[in-house]
XYZ file of C-alpha atoms in Angstrom:
660
model
C 13.882 16.564 -13.006
C 14.300 16.758 -16.757
C 10.806 15.386 -17.312
C 9.374 17.983 -14.937
C 11.145 20.759 -16.845
C 9.800 19.394 -20.117
C 6.250 19.326 -18.726
C 6.560 22.912 -17.466
C 7.891 24.051 -20.829
C 5.061 22.229 -22.554
C 2.424 24.056 -20.530
C 4.248 27.341 -21.048
C 4.035 26.798 -24.782
C 0.336 25.953 -24.511
C -0.453 29.052 -22.471
C 1.691 31.398 -24.502
C -0.777 31.257 -27.406
C 2.113 31.631 -29.904
C 1.716 29.523 -33.060
C 4.701 27.527 -34.468
C 4.709 29.738 -37.553
C 5.065 32.905 -35.476
C 7.760 31.296 -33.352
C 9.679 30.277 -36.491
C 9.344 33.779 -37.917
C 10.692 35.261 -34.672
C 13.693 32.886 -34.777
C 14.349 33.732 -38.427
C 14.265 37.442 -37.676
C 16.700 36.975 -34.783
C 18.924 34.763 -36.959
C 19.030 37.422 -39.667
C 20.270 39.969 -37.115
C 23.017 37.594 -35.888
C 24.003 36.750 -39.463
C 24.418 40.432 -40.292
C 26.720 40.899 -37.290
C 28.784 37.827 -38.213
C 29.101 38.990 -41.846
C 30.329 42.402 -40.660
C 32.851 40.737 -38.330
C 34.134 38.491 -41.157
C 34.553 41.473 -43.474
C 36.537 43.186 -40.712
C 38.612 40.062 -40.010
C 37.402 39.759 -36.415
C 37.307 35.966 -36.008
C 37.066 36.121 -32.216
C 33.908 38.211 -32.469
C 32.429 35.626 -34.813
C 33.012 32.912 -32.207
C 31.244 34.854 -29.442
C 28.347 35.888 -31.684
C 27.700 32.412 -32.994
C 27.692 30.703 -29.585
C 25.138 32.974 -27.939
C 21.977 31.227 -29.137
C 21.542 27.429 -29.227
C 18.357 27.630 -31.311
C 20.205 29.291 -34.198
C 23.204 27.546 -35.848
C 25.936 29.180 -37.923
C 28.516 27.564 -40.241
C 31.291 29.534 -41.980
C 33.094 28.220 -45.082
C 36.187 29.491 -46.819
C 38.029 28.233 -49.878
C 39.348 25.181 -47.968
C 35.946 24.215 -46.536
C 34.310 24.507 -43.121
C 36.293 26.815 -40.832
C 33.750 27.652 -38.100
C 30.648 26.016 -36.612
C 28.478 26.981 -33.661
C 27.015 23.497 -33.071
C 28.041 19.925 -33.663
C 24.489 18.548 -33.409
C 23.568 19.082 -37.043
C 24.862 16.546 -39.606
C 26.292 18.734 -42.386
C 28.086 15.969 -44.247
C 26.011 17.080 -47.227
C 26.043 20.857 -47.829
C 22.706 22.201 -49.095
C 22.833 23.780 -52.529
C 20.434 26.720 -52.287
C 20.539 30.264 -53.572
C 21.007 33.499 -51.645
C 17.427 34.709 -52.018
C 16.409 34.161 -48.401
C 15.161 31.272 -46.292
C 14.723 27.812 -47.769
C 13.498 24.649 -46.135
C 16.091 21.877 -46.193
C 16.067 18.324 -44.894
C 19.304 17.248 -43.237
C 19.823 13.631 -42.203
C 18.946 14.348 -38.591
C 16.813 17.524 -38.705
C 14.291 19.549 -40.684
C 15.540 23.114 -40.976
C 15.282 26.521 -42.595
C 18.578 27.563 -44.265
C 19.834 30.967 -45.359
C 23.193 31.660 -47.115
C 25.038 34.948 -46.769
C 28.051 36.234 -48.731
C 30.888 37.588 -46.538
C 33.668 38.254 -49.064
C 36.213 35.416 -48.699
C 33.709 33.537 -46.579
C 30.274 32.024 -47.007
C 27.915 31.927 -44.004
C 25.204 29.285 -43.655
C 22.598 30.131 -41.009
C 20.278 27.344 -39.892
C 17.087 27.456 -37.830
C 16.086 23.943 -36.688
C 12.386 23.167 -36.972
C 12.466 19.538 -35.824
C 15.075 17.001 -34.770
C 14.698 13.495 -36.166
C 16.559 11.786 -33.337
C 14.716 12.280 -30.072
C 14.281 8.762 -28.738
C 16.104 8.001 -25.516
C 16.280 4.273 -26.200
C 17.726 4.807 -29.665
C 20.491 7.051 -28.313
C 21.140 4.832 -25.301
C 21.646 1.791 -27.529
C 24.238 3.682 -29.522
C 26.661 3.839 -26.581
C 28.819 0.775 -26.255
C 28.951 -0.044 -22.564
C 26.475 1.988 -20.549
C 23.329 0.094 -21.672
C 24.857 -3.213 -20.557
C 25.645 -1.822 -17.127
C 22.151 -0.312 -16.847
C 20.578 -3.622 -17.758
C 22.572 -5.437 -15.112
C 21.835 -2.867 -12.432
C 18.133 -2.750 -13.165
C 17.812 -6.448 -12.487
C 19.432 -6.379 -9.082
C 16.928 -7.506 -6.472
C 18.212 -4.952 -3.973
C 17.361 -2.139 -6.335
C 13.872 -3.493 -6.831
C 13.461 -3.722 -3.058
C 14.763 -0.181 -2.501
C 12.450 1.194 -5.170
C 9.433 -0.558 -3.637
C 10.307 0.697 -0.143
C 10.714 4.257 -1.382
C 7.324 4.074 -3.091
C 5.723 2.922 0.158
C 7.402 5.778 2.034
C 6.197 8.281 -0.538
C 2.654 6.958 -0.213
C 2.863 7.229 3.583
C 4.243 10.773 3.384
C 1.571 11.871 0.918
C -1.145 10.262 3.058
C 0.198 12.046 6.132
C 0.266 15.388 4.300
C -3.301 14.873 3.042
C -4.471 13.930 6.550
C -2.864 16.997 8.146
C -4.173 19.324 5.428
C -7.648 17.789 5.709
C -7.600 18.254 9.481
C -6.443 21.865 9.015
C -9.238 22.618 6.542
C -11.827 20.986 8.809
C -10.613 22.967 11.836
C -10.655 26.243 9.901
C -14.169 25.599 8.559
C -15.482 24.555 11.975
C -13.969 27.630 13.643
C -14.888 29.916 10.722
C -11.400 31.298 10.315
C -7.929 31.015 11.782
C -8.542 33.835 14.246
C -11.365 31.892 15.927
C -9.288 28.755 16.572
C -8.387 27.861 20.121
C -4.838 28.737 21.117
C -3.576 25.138 21.297
C -5.194 24.323 17.951
C -3.374 27.265 16.389
C -0.052 25.981 17.730
C -0.747 22.413 16.584
C -1.870 23.538 13.142
C 1.063 25.869 12.516
C 3.682 23.467 13.866
C 2.257 20.531 11.890
C 2.197 22.491 8.646
C 5.686 23.883 9.212
C 7.040 20.422 10.039
C 5.532 18.857 6.937
C 6.626 21.720 4.691
C 10.121 21.590 6.172
C 10.471 17.853 5.728
C 9.004 17.881 2.219
C 11.514 20.578 1.331
C 14.247 18.523 3.012
C 13.279 15.410 1.064
C 13.285 17.337 -2.215
C 16.661 18.830 -1.302
C 18.082 15.398 -0.469
C 16.801 14.016 -3.761
C 18.344 16.887 -5.686
C 21.566 16.549 -3.712
C 21.665 12.818 -4.460
C 21.176 13.491 -8.159
C 23.796 16.236 -8.268
C 26.215 14.224 -6.137
C 25.851 11.232 -8.408
C 26.380 13.360 -11.505
C 29.432 15.022 -9.932
C 30.888 11.622 -9.099
C 30.306 10.509 -12.666
C 32.022 13.649 -13.933
C 35.005 13.079 -11.645
C 35.156 9.437 -12.698
C 34.963 10.452 -16.350
C 37.738 13.012 -15.859
C 39.898 10.380 -14.185
C 39.279 7.920 -17.024
C 40.050 10.645 -19.519
C 43.434 11.251 -17.842
C 44.169 7.519 -17.955
C 43.297 7.402 -21.653
C 45.422 10.497 -22.253
C 48.367 8.799 -20.541
C 47.926 5.578 -22.540
C 47.613 7.428 -25.872
C 50.667 9.472 -24.951
C 52.605 6.220 -24.533
C 51.295 4.792 -27.805
C 52.059 7.930 -29.825
C 55.096 9.034 -27.838
C 57.224 9.924 -30.874
C 54.472 11.073 -33.283
C 54.618 14.696 -34.345
C 51.186 14.776 -35.929
C 48.191 12.594 -36.593
C 46.011 12.538 -39.635
C 43.311 10.541 -41.314
C 45.951 8.258 -42.849
C 46.408 6.378 -39.579
C 42.655 6.359 -38.759
C 42.291 2.565 -39.033
C 45.168 1.829 -36.672
C 44.018 4.467 -34.217
C 40.465 3.056 -34.285
C 41.901 -0.296 -33.161
C 43.908 1.342 -30.403
C 40.881 3.299 -29.227
C 38.697 0.180 -29.288
C 41.188 -1.650 -27.056
C 41.311 1.268 -24.642
C 37.512 1.549 -24.674
C 37.234 -2.107 -23.727
C 39.748 -1.590 -20.941
C 38.109 1.519 -19.479
C 34.515 0.577 -20.299
C 33.832 3.845 -22.156
C 33.680 5.240 -25.697
C 36.672 7.289 -26.918
C 36.890 9.766 -29.828
C 39.962 11.607 -31.104
C 39.711 14.908 -32.988
C 42.422 16.732 -34.843
C 43.679 20.215 -34.238
C 41.147 21.434 -36.789
C 38.278 20.108 -34.583
C 37.303 17.303 -36.988
C 37.080 13.610 -36.134
C 40.153 11.453 -36.805
C 39.319 8.181 -35.049
C 36.782 6.595 -32.710
C 36.257 3.400 -30.759
C 32.670 3.387 -32.082
C 32.785 4.728 -35.664
C 29.227 3.457 -36.153
C 27.957 6.465 -34.194
C 29.253 8.771 -36.921
C 28.446 6.560 -39.901
C 24.806 6.370 -38.787
C 24.645 10.166 -38.511
C 23.793 10.014 -34.809
C 26.892 12.106 -34.082
C 28.564 14.552 -36.435
C 32.294 14.524 -37.144
C 32.786 17.957 -35.584
C 34.055 18.726 -32.123
C 32.002 20.684 -29.585
C 32.627 24.354 -30.549
C 32.269 25.525 -26.932
C 35.401 23.537 -26.043
C 37.232 23.880 -29.339
C 37.034 27.670 -29.387
C 37.653 28.116 -25.673
C 40.916 28.470 -23.785
C 40.124 25.433 -21.607
C 40.481 22.261 -23.675
C 40.318 20.103 -20.507
C 36.817 20.134 -19.070
C 33.606 18.159 -18.653
C 30.353 19.454 -20.098
C 27.013 18.286 -21.388
C 26.432 17.790 -25.090
C 23.159 16.927 -26.742
C 21.878 14.784 -29.564
C 18.647 16.392 -30.627
C 16.877 17.057 -27.340
C 18.745 14.382 -25.335
C 21.824 15.352 -23.322
C 24.849 13.295 -22.409
C 28.096 13.931 -20.564
C 31.436 14.340 -22.350
C 34.999 14.797 -21.045
C 37.551 16.723 -23.120
C 41.304 16.853 -22.816
C 44.365 17.394 -25.002
C 45.974 14.606 -27.029
C 49.748 15.067 -26.564
C 52.884 13.122 -27.469
C 55.910 12.355 -25.312
C 57.138 15.953 -25.597
C 53.716 17.280 -24.435
C 53.149 18.616 -27.929
C 49.433 18.790 -28.687
C 48.367 16.497 -31.521
C 44.608 16.838 -31.137
C 41.762 16.361 -28.668
C 40.462 13.368 -26.736
C 36.706 13.185 -26.129
C 35.014 10.556 -23.942
C 31.180 10.621 -24.058
C 29.290 9.050 -21.202
C 25.541 8.571 -21.158
C 24.075 8.906 -17.645
C 20.590 7.518 -18.010
C 17.680 8.450 -15.780
C 17.624 4.814 -14.671
C 21.125 5.219 -13.213
C 20.102 8.378 -11.378
C 16.897 6.735 -10.121
C 18.910 3.801 -8.783
C 21.235 6.107 -6.876
C 18.442 8.329 -5.544
C 16.324 5.353 -4.455
C 19.323 3.776 -2.760
C 19.924 6.903 -0.674
C 16.248 7.637 -0.018
C 15.615 4.039 1.075
C 18.176 4.567 3.832
C 17.054 8.062 4.867
C 13.281 7.772 4.573
C 12.725 5.649 7.720
C 14.589 8.241 9.775
C 12.605 11.025 8.092
C 9.276 9.340 8.838
C 10.203 8.629 12.469
C 11.316 12.224 13.017
C 8.165 13.576 11.320
C 5.852 11.453 13.465
C 7.780 12.244 16.653
C 7.738 15.945 15.838
C 3.975 15.921 15.218
C 3.318 14.017 18.458
C 5.637 16.265 20.460
C 4.075 19.382 18.937
C 0.644 18.104 19.993
C 1.886 17.457 23.545
C 3.705 20.793 23.683
C 0.642 22.677 22.445
C -1.517 21.078 25.128
C 1.123 21.821 27.774
C 1.315 25.465 26.722
C -2.455 25.889 26.498
C -3.287 23.988 29.711
C -2.553 26.906 32.096
C -4.676 29.145 29.891
C -7.526 26.615 30.018
C -7.249 26.508 33.813
C -7.312 30.301 33.881
C -10.371 30.347 31.611
C -12.294 27.839 33.759
C -11.384 29.745 36.890
C -12.663 32.982 35.414
C -15.876 31.251 34.273
C -16.599 30.220 37.869
C -15.371 33.482 39.354
C -17.500 34.564 42.291
C -16.866 37.056 45.035
C -16.315 35.523 48.411
C -14.682 32.383 47.019
C -11.026 31.472 46.563
C -10.377 32.659 42.976
C -6.586 32.383 43.037
C -4.596 30.206 40.619
C -1.589 28.056 41.512
C 1.212 27.923 38.914
C 4.768 27.086 40.001
C 6.738 28.008 36.879
C 8.133 31.491 36.204
C 7.473 31.727 32.472
C 5.101 34.006 30.551
C 2.083 32.042 31.758
C 3.390 32.283 35.318
C 3.602 36.057 34.966
C 0.041 36.104 33.632
C -1.172 34.025 36.609
C 0.650 36.361 38.998
C -1.033 39.392 37.429
C -4.392 37.601 37.604
C -4.014 36.797 41.322
C -3.093 40.411 42.039
C -6.108 41.578 40.071
C -8.361 39.220 42.056
C -7.046 40.616 45.340
C -7.538 44.188 44.189
C -11.017 43.381 42.865
C -12.068 41.850 46.170
C -10.798 44.873 48.113
C -12.544 47.261 45.734
C -15.755 45.216 45.869
C -15.806 45.258 49.661
C -15.366 49.031 49.666
C -18.036 49.423 47.001
C -20.511 47.190 48.837
C -19.949 49.103 52.031
C -20.383 52.394 50.227
C -23.510 51.210 48.423
C -24.987 49.878 51.663
C -24.432 53.184 53.394
C -25.817 55.074 50.421
C -28.857 52.814 50.283
C -29.602 53.331 53.966
C -29.198 57.091 53.582
C -31.541 57.051 50.583
C -34.016 54.861 52.408
C -33.902 57.121 55.470
C -34.552 60.221 53.356
C -37.392 58.478 51.525
C -39.022 57.222 54.734
C -38.691 60.684 56.299
C -40.255 62.216 53.206
C -43.110 59.733 53.086
C -43.853 60.095 56.816
C -43.583 63.868 56.696
C -46.299 64.111 54.037
C -49.183 62.879 56.298
C -47.781 64.610 59.400
C -48.371 68.074 57.927
C -52.173 67.720 57.467
C -52.367 65.961 60.853
C -50.601 68.907 62.550
C -52.839 71.461 60.816
C -55.964 69.545 61.811
C -54.941 69.370 65.483
C -54.027 73.099 65.510
C -57.448 73.930 64.059
C -59.140 71.852 66.777
C -57.192 73.769 69.406
C -58.440 77.086 68.026
C -62.123 76.137 68.042
C -62.028 74.330 71.351
C -64.842 75.587 73.623
C -66.884 76.955 70.710
C -69.955 75.685 68.946
C -67.855 74.681 65.890
C -65.777 72.219 67.862
C -68.183 69.280 67.683
C -68.751 69.656 63.949
C -65.013 70.096 63.193
C -64.101 67.252 65.552
C -65.862 64.675 63.399
C -64.069 65.935 60.232
C -60.720 66.082 62.003
C -60.926 62.556 63.370
C -61.727 61.249 59.873
C -58.716 63.082 58.426
C -56.435 61.905 61.196
C -57.529 58.285 60.774
C -56.883 58.445 56.989
C -53.402 59.884 57.470
C -52.610 57.340 60.194
C -53.712 54.530 57.833
C -51.531 56.030 55.100
C -48.540 56.072 57.455
C -49.248 52.486 58.441
C -49.396 51.437 54.776
C -46.082 53.198 54.056
C -44.440 51.492 56.994
C -45.800 48.126 55.878
C -44.468 48.619 52.279
C -40.987 49.549 53.435
C -40.997 46.657 55.858
C -42.019 44.291 53.072
C -39.218 45.592 50.783
C -36.654 45.284 53.573
C -37.776 41.746 54.435
C -37.958 40.620 50.766
C -36.561 37.061 50.756
C -33.606 35.932 48.619
C -34.587 34.667 45.182
C -34.440 30.872 45.063
C -34.444 29.637 41.477
C -36.136 26.356 40.569
C -37.990 24.792 37.657
C -41.419 26.443 37.367
C -44.277 25.905 34.939
C -44.729 29.613 34.143
C -47.722 28.889 31.880
C -49.763 27.518 34.796
C -48.651 30.343 37.080
C -49.438 33.022 34.498
C -52.874 31.576 33.711
C -53.817 31.647 37.397
C -52.786 35.310 37.770
C -54.582 36.336 34.553
C -57.775 34.519 35.606
C -57.733 36.343 38.944
C -57.037 39.741 37.311
C -59.886 39.316 34.789
C -62.325 39.892 37.663
C -61.215 43.514 38.110
C -63.751 46.093 39.337
C -63.563 48.109 36.073
C -64.244 45.034 33.890
C -61.211 45.766 31.720
C -60.749 42.815 29.305
C -57.511 40.859 29.752
C -56.708 38.553 26.812
C -54.195 35.715 27.116
C -52.380 34.059 24.193
C -50.182 31.064 24.878
C -50.180 27.514 26.223
C -51.991 26.683 29.457
C -49.172 24.488 30.790
C -45.952 22.711 29.925
C -43.669 25.779 29.667
C -40.864 25.148 32.142
C -38.473 27.956 33.073
C -36.037 28.825 35.859
C -37.634 31.258 38.356
C -38.609 31.696 42.012
C -41.784 29.623 42.367
C -43.355 31.913 45.007
C -42.180 35.353 43.904
C -42.652 35.097 40.101
C -46.432 35.374 40.669
C -45.849 38.693 42.451
C -44.070 39.957 39.294
C -47.027 39.030 37.069
C -49.474 40.597 39.587
C -47.510 43.869 39.774
C -47.305 44.221 35.995
C -51.015 43.427 35.466
C -51.945 45.872 38.228
C -49.830 48.598 36.596
C -51.422 47.877 33.204
C -54.950 48.185 34.641
C -54.025 51.425 36.413
C -52.504 52.836 33.213
C -55.815 52.400 31.370
C -57.537 54.633 34.004
C -61.169 53.644 33.315
C -60.947 54.074 29.519
C -63.927 52.538 27.751
C -61.696 50.977 25.086
C -59.152 49.742 27.643
C -57.462 46.487 26.707
C -54.695 44.356 28.270
C -52.964 41.578 26.287
C -50.754 38.874 27.815
C -48.624 36.706 25.465
C -46.475 33.704 26.382
C -44.059 32.268 23.798
C -40.882 30.224 23.867
C -37.891 29.229 21.723
C -35.098 26.696 22.158
C -33.417 28.542 25.042
C -35.774 31.223 26.443
C -39.332 31.893 27.574
C -40.775 35.368 26.949
C -43.854 36.889 28.642
C -45.207 40.203 27.384
C -47.916 42.281 29.147
C -49.203 45.246 27.123
C -51.825 47.945 27.633
C -53.245 50.688 25.426
C -52.786 53.454 27.958
C -51.077 56.827 27.369
C -47.556 55.379 27.757
C -44.706 56.415 30.021
C -43.380 59.981 29.617
C -39.874 60.131 28.212
C -38.411 62.110 31.107
C -39.289 59.472 33.700
C -38.463 56.335 31.649
C -34.868 56.037 33.055
C -36.302 56.072 36.644
C -39.041 53.505 36.116
C -37.215 50.701 37.988
C -35.749 52.992 40.682
C -36.919 52.102 44.215
C -39.393 54.565 45.799
C -39.996 56.351 42.493
C -43.716 56.722 41.618
C -46.056 59.015 39.733
C -49.113 57.957 41.744
C -50.395 59.873 44.732
C -50.931 56.715 46.758
C -47.986 54.641 45.389
C -44.726 53.700 47.060
C -42.632 53.133 43.894
C -41.506 49.677 45.012
C -43.537 47.402 42.747
C -41.336 47.567 39.626
C -38.141 47.629 41.694
C -39.251 44.437 43.468
C -40.233 42.862 40.137
C -36.854 43.668 38.593
C -35.050 42.226 41.614
C -37.019 38.960 41.353
C -36.536 38.557 37.573
C -32.829 39.375 37.551
C -32.333 37.196 40.624
C -33.647 34.321 38.490
C -30.973 35.166 35.833
C -33.671 36.672 33.615
C -34.277 40.041 31.991
C -37.050 42.643 32.201
C -37.538 45.613 29.891
C -40.295 47.732 28.345
C -41.263 49.507 25.162
C -43.590 52.518 25.369
C -45.265 55.075 23.131
C -48.378 57.222 23.148
C -50.351 54.116 22.095
C -49.444 52.049 25.162
C -46.731 50.211 27.021
C -45.397 46.646 26.748
C -43.354 44.992 29.519
C -41.221 41.986 28.523
C -39.983 39.293 30.898
C -37.392 36.840 29.550
C -36.568 33.714 31.582
C -34.186 30.838 30.844
C -35.975 27.771 29.569
C -35.558 24.360 31.134
C -34.078 22.145 28.397
C -35.332 18.628 28.839
């Protein structure tokens, strides 16, 4: 965790675009403000305020001297065994034994204030600091060579690789599904469930693994703190027995106390330091730490100036932290003689051992639960989506007159949806039956009116002709008028016969039976026959002669082509520049036939009625040709439409292509 924090801080420094010189100037300016406040507090005799002001910022160090020497310090990290001799003219660079700094002196009456801004610590190496502690490196070395730790570390690495591979696989599948569906909204319902559940499971377990790792680290550190506190109480009890009758301790008995502390350190497997009531070192089990300048001879000011002398907190040497336990050094009468400090270096190797030990036990369970959850989510998603798939397939094959009901036994949300669907099917069938009956009756009424109208048209001239014959009967005009009347009557009778035949043909029109038809061959035959029209109107054909297979009624599709060509020739109406063009083209899924003429076009007011049965603008037409053509094309699951203007009309027929 510490390395991650250091990396983040490193990138923050890189992206902040603040040069070291500007950063140092900002620290110096802040230090000058703190120094001014401390000087004012010293002039006013407010020592407590000085303590709080000096401890607020760890990047800026303050040291106060009086006539007897050092009386206040805000950090014990800096080795001030040698006091810099600089003037009061501002900031000066000074090289301490363990740091490169900028120093500024301030005069505060009876006191002198030294303010220090650290530019660089000389002791930053973890190995160098670790070797300075007496017992912890030995224990680390022994633990690191245990075969069980090596095995646990290797297993945890394998589990991490498996987890990362699983996360990459799930994320890759998610990206592929989103790209294939072109967005989350277009995914199928079960894929949405699988994707969301898988991502949530992985995110949850990754978070859980990180939490367990952090908990293992914190738990281990807490146990070390509790152990250190317990050892510190044992040392306090032993020193209390050794110095039961002492009323004070001083540097005069340093040598003897060093021996006592060394014996206790060997017993409790930890370093021990003793500080006096003035916060300065009196004795240590490892005096080499102080002689080498790795540690200063001052006590941690946070503990020394606080009201809680018994506590555990982190100290630091340069940029490296270590744990330290503090408690009071008392005699047999519980009179305080000084302070006991026990430093304890918890290396990252120790934490890694503990974390790997716990993760090696938990990871198999994590992986099993993750895999089971993913598999169960897949099964659950399919189970939830299955009724919807059944409903979708049923609706795709929905057809009136068939059993369109769904069977679903459960009473959940899907069951309610199926129930609503079945009710809708029943209502739709009832409505359809009523609509069909109503349309059938309406169609027969319309047909009856149309037949009556068409028959009534020739009856009127027939009646007038017969009445005229009755008036001239017995006169000389009868013979002459008789010949004209019989001709008129025969024409009207033929017209009535033709009308009856057309309506009979429309009524007996067979059901469209779709099959695979070579529409190119069929169209070429019809065009060749129509090119021999009595008006010699040119009919041009563009397209293949054969090999264009489409779904249509093999017998009736020719009637569609004939009707459209006949209408095109009639639209030209003997124009000298008359021209009819027939084009056949195809794509991957459809076949399109277009038949165009250069006639006057279809008037706008009658365009909506062009496919209506019995509607015609011709004196001798029945209005059934286009209606029959539309019925044949749409019965083959095709489409028919037209575009018209004053320059001509184009009819388009689109049929489904046979994909081989």
